[in-house]
Amino acid sequence: VECRLIEAKNIISFAVRSSNSSSVLLCVAIKTQLILFQISSDSTHPLHYVKMSEMNLNGSISYLEMSSLKINSNEEYPMIWYGCLSTF
């Protein structure tokens, strides 16, 4: 099964994080832009995606990672860590 993300053409880096049993979060870096997708599957759609967020940055992205932050031991929040090349 294949899922093509037209918006993710020419990526320079990506990070993936499981969000629950039927979906994953995918963050892609394209030059100076970060885009967050949720890719999921269910009985009606084998694989489909939703563009959740988009962020423009001042410099070229050189580092990208995803993790999660647990608060009150029952809620987990996805975190995106990124680094840009020096702009000065």
PDB file of C-alpha atoms in Angstrom:
ATOM      1  CA  VAL A   1       0.000   0.000   0.000  1.00  0.00           C
ATOM      2  CA  GLU A   2       1.340   3.393  -0.972  1.00  0.00           C
ATOM      3  CA  CYS A   3       0.583   6.915   0.213  1.00  0.00           C
ATOM      4  CA  ARG A   4       2.072   9.756  -1.852  1.00  0.00           C
ATOM      5  CA  LEU A   5       2.321  13.197  -0.304  1.00  0.00           C
ATOM      6  CA  ILE A   6       2.439  15.727  -3.130  1.00  0.00           C
ATOM      7  CA  GLU A   7       3.183  18.532  -0.628  1.00  0.00           C
ATOM      8  CA  ALA A   8       6.306  16.675   0.553  1.00  0.00           C
ATOM      9  CA  LYS A   9       8.179  16.832  -2.750  1.00  0.00           C
ATOM     10  CA  ASN A  10      11.881  17.850  -2.461  1.00  0.00           C
ATOM     11  CA  ILE A  11      12.195  17.117   1.274  1.00  0.00           C
ATOM     12  CA  ILE A  12      15.611  17.415   2.892  1.00  0.00           C
ATOM     13  CA  SER A  13      14.723  15.620   6.148  1.00  0.00           C
ATOM     14  CA  PHE A  14      11.828  13.861   7.841  1.00  0.00           C
ATOM     15  CA  ALA A  15      10.820  12.473  11.231  1.00  0.00           C
ATOM     16  CA  VAL A  16       8.079   9.984  12.137  1.00  0.00           C
ATOM     17  CA  ARG A  17       6.272   9.439  15.437  1.00  0.00           C
ATOM     18  CA  SER A  18       3.494   6.986  16.254  1.00  0.00           C
ATOM     19  CA  SER A  19       0.440   8.797  17.617  1.00  0.00           C
ATOM     20  CA  ASN A  20      -1.880   5.818  18.179  1.00  0.00           C
ATOM     21  CA  SER A  21      -2.477   2.313  16.860  1.00  0.00           C
ATOM     22  CA  SER A  22      -3.897   3.432  13.503  1.00  0.00           C
ATOM     23  CA  SER A  23      -1.977   6.642  12.718  1.00  0.00           C
ATOM     24  CA  VAL A  24       1.474   8.218  12.643  1.00  0.00           C
ATOM     25  CA  LEU A  25       2.727  11.795  12.598  1.00  0.00           C
ATOM     26  CA  LEU A  26       5.140  12.684   9.821  1.00  0.00           C
ATOM     27  CA  CYS A  27       7.100  15.936   9.890  1.00  0.00           C
ATOM     28  CA  VAL A  28       8.965  16.910   6.723  1.00  0.00           C
ATOM     29  CA  ALA A  29      11.514  19.669   6.178  1.00  0.00           C
ATOM     30  CA  ILE A  30      11.586  21.410   2.799  1.00  0.00           C
ATOM     31  CA  LYS A  31      14.322  24.086   2.672  1.00  0.00           C
ATOM     32  CA  THR A  32      13.011  26.627   5.226  1.00  0.00           C
ATOM     33  CA  GLN A  33       9.616  25.050   5.892  1.00  0.00           C
ATOM     34  CA  LEU A  34       8.284  22.370   8.266  1.00  0.00           C
ATOM     35  CA  ILE A  35       5.050  20.541   7.409  1.00  0.00           C
ATOM     36  CA  LEU A  36       3.267  18.154   9.801  1.00  0.00           C
ATOM     37  CA  PHE A  37       1.025  15.393   8.439  1.00  0.00           C
ATOM     38  CA  GLN A  38      -1.100  12.755  10.147  1.00  0.00           C
ATOM     39  CA  ILE A  39      -1.217   9.510   8.187  1.00  0.00           C
ATOM     40  CA  SER A  40      -3.892   7.041   9.193  1.00  0.00           C
ATOM     41  CA  SER A  41      -5.809   4.038   7.994  1.00  0.00           C
ATOM     42  CA  ASP A  42      -9.269   2.713   8.680  1.00  0.00           C
ATOM     43  CA  SER A  43     -11.692   0.258   7.126  1.00  0.00           C
ATOM     44  CA  THR A  44     -12.838   2.692   4.412  1.00  0.00           C
ATOM     45  CA  HIS A  45      -9.449   4.232   3.504  1.00  0.00           C
ATOM     46  CA  PRO A  46      -6.331   2.024   3.516  1.00  0.00           C
ATOM     47  CA  LEU A  47      -4.003   5.049   3.865  1.00  0.00           C
ATOM     48  CA  HIS A  48      -4.940   8.699   3.887  1.00  0.00           C
ATOM     49  CA  TYR A  49      -3.296  11.826   5.227  1.00  0.00           C
ATOM     50  CA  VAL A  50      -4.211  15.211   6.630  1.00  0.00           C
ATOM     51  CA  LYS A  51      -1.920  18.253   6.549  1.00  0.00           C
ATOM     52  CA  MET A  52      -2.052  19.403  10.183  1.00  0.00           C
ATOM     53  CA  SER A  53       0.364  22.316  10.320  1.00  0.00           C
ATOM     54  CA  GLU A  54       2.877  24.321   8.332  1.00  0.00           C
ATOM     55  CA  MET A  55       5.638  26.580   9.636  1.00  0.00           C
ATOM     56  CA  ASN A  56       8.030  28.862   7.741  1.00  0.00           C
ATOM     57  CA  LEU A  57      11.479  29.456   9.267  1.00  0.00           C
ATOM     58  CA  ASN A  58      14.254  31.999   8.749  1.00  0.00           C
ATOM     59  CA  GLY A  59      17.037  29.550   7.877  1.00  0.00           C
ATOM     60  CA  SER A  60      17.658  26.184   6.221  1.00  0.00           C
ATOM     61  CA  ILE A  61      16.743  23.242   8.433  1.00  0.00           C
ATOM     62  CA  SER A  62      19.702  21.053   9.392  1.00  0.00           C
ATOM     63  CA  TYR A  63      18.220  18.950  12.228  1.00  0.00           C
ATOM     64  CA  LEU A  64      14.759  17.403  12.685  1.00  0.00           C
ATOM     65  CA  GLU A  65      13.461  15.005  15.338  1.00  0.00           C
ATOM     66  CA  MET A  66      10.115  14.120  16.927  1.00  0.00           C
ATOM     67  CA  SER A  67       9.497  12.923  20.472  1.00  0.00           C
ATOM     68  CA  SER A  68       6.714  13.158  23.022  1.00  0.00           C
ATOM     69  CA  LEU A  69       6.234  14.965  26.298  1.00  0.00           C
ATOM     70  CA  LYS A  70       4.212  13.258  29.008  1.00  0.00           C
ATOM     71  CA  ILE A  71       2.205  15.479  31.344  1.00  0.00           C
ATOM     72  CA  ASN A  72       0.432  14.186  34.455  1.00  0.00           C
ATOM     73  CA  SER A  73       1.418  10.617  33.431  1.00  0.00           C
ATOM     74  CA  ASN A  74      -1.695  10.187  31.292  1.00  0.00           C
ATOM     75  CA  GLU A  75      -1.503  12.782  28.498  1.00  0.00           C
ATOM     76  CA  GLU A  76       1.199  12.620  25.848  1.00  0.00           C
ATOM     77  CA  TYR A  77       1.967  15.554  23.539  1.00  0.00           C
ATOM     78  CA  PRO A  78       4.075  15.282  20.365  1.00  0.00           C
ATOM     79  CA  MET A  79       7.134  17.548  20.232  1.00  0.00           C
ATOM     80  CA  ILE A  80       9.077  18.641  17.153  1.00  0.00           C
ATOM     81  CA  TRP A  81      12.746  19.551  17.612  1.00  0.00           C
ATOM     82  CA  TYR A  82      14.536  21.333  14.776  1.00  0.00           C
ATOM     83  CA  GLY A  83      17.703  23.270  14.142  1.00  0.00           C
ATOM     84  CA  CYS A  84      18.524  25.809  11.445  1.00  0.00           C
ATOM     85  CA  LEU A  85      21.850  26.758   9.924  1.00  0.00           C
ATOM     86  CA  SER A  86      23.314  29.950  11.288  1.00  0.00           C
ATOM     87  CA  THR A  87      21.902  33.040   9.624  1.00  0.00           C
ATOM     88  CA  PHE A  88      24.432  35.617  10.864  1.00  0.00           C
TER      89      PHE A  88
END
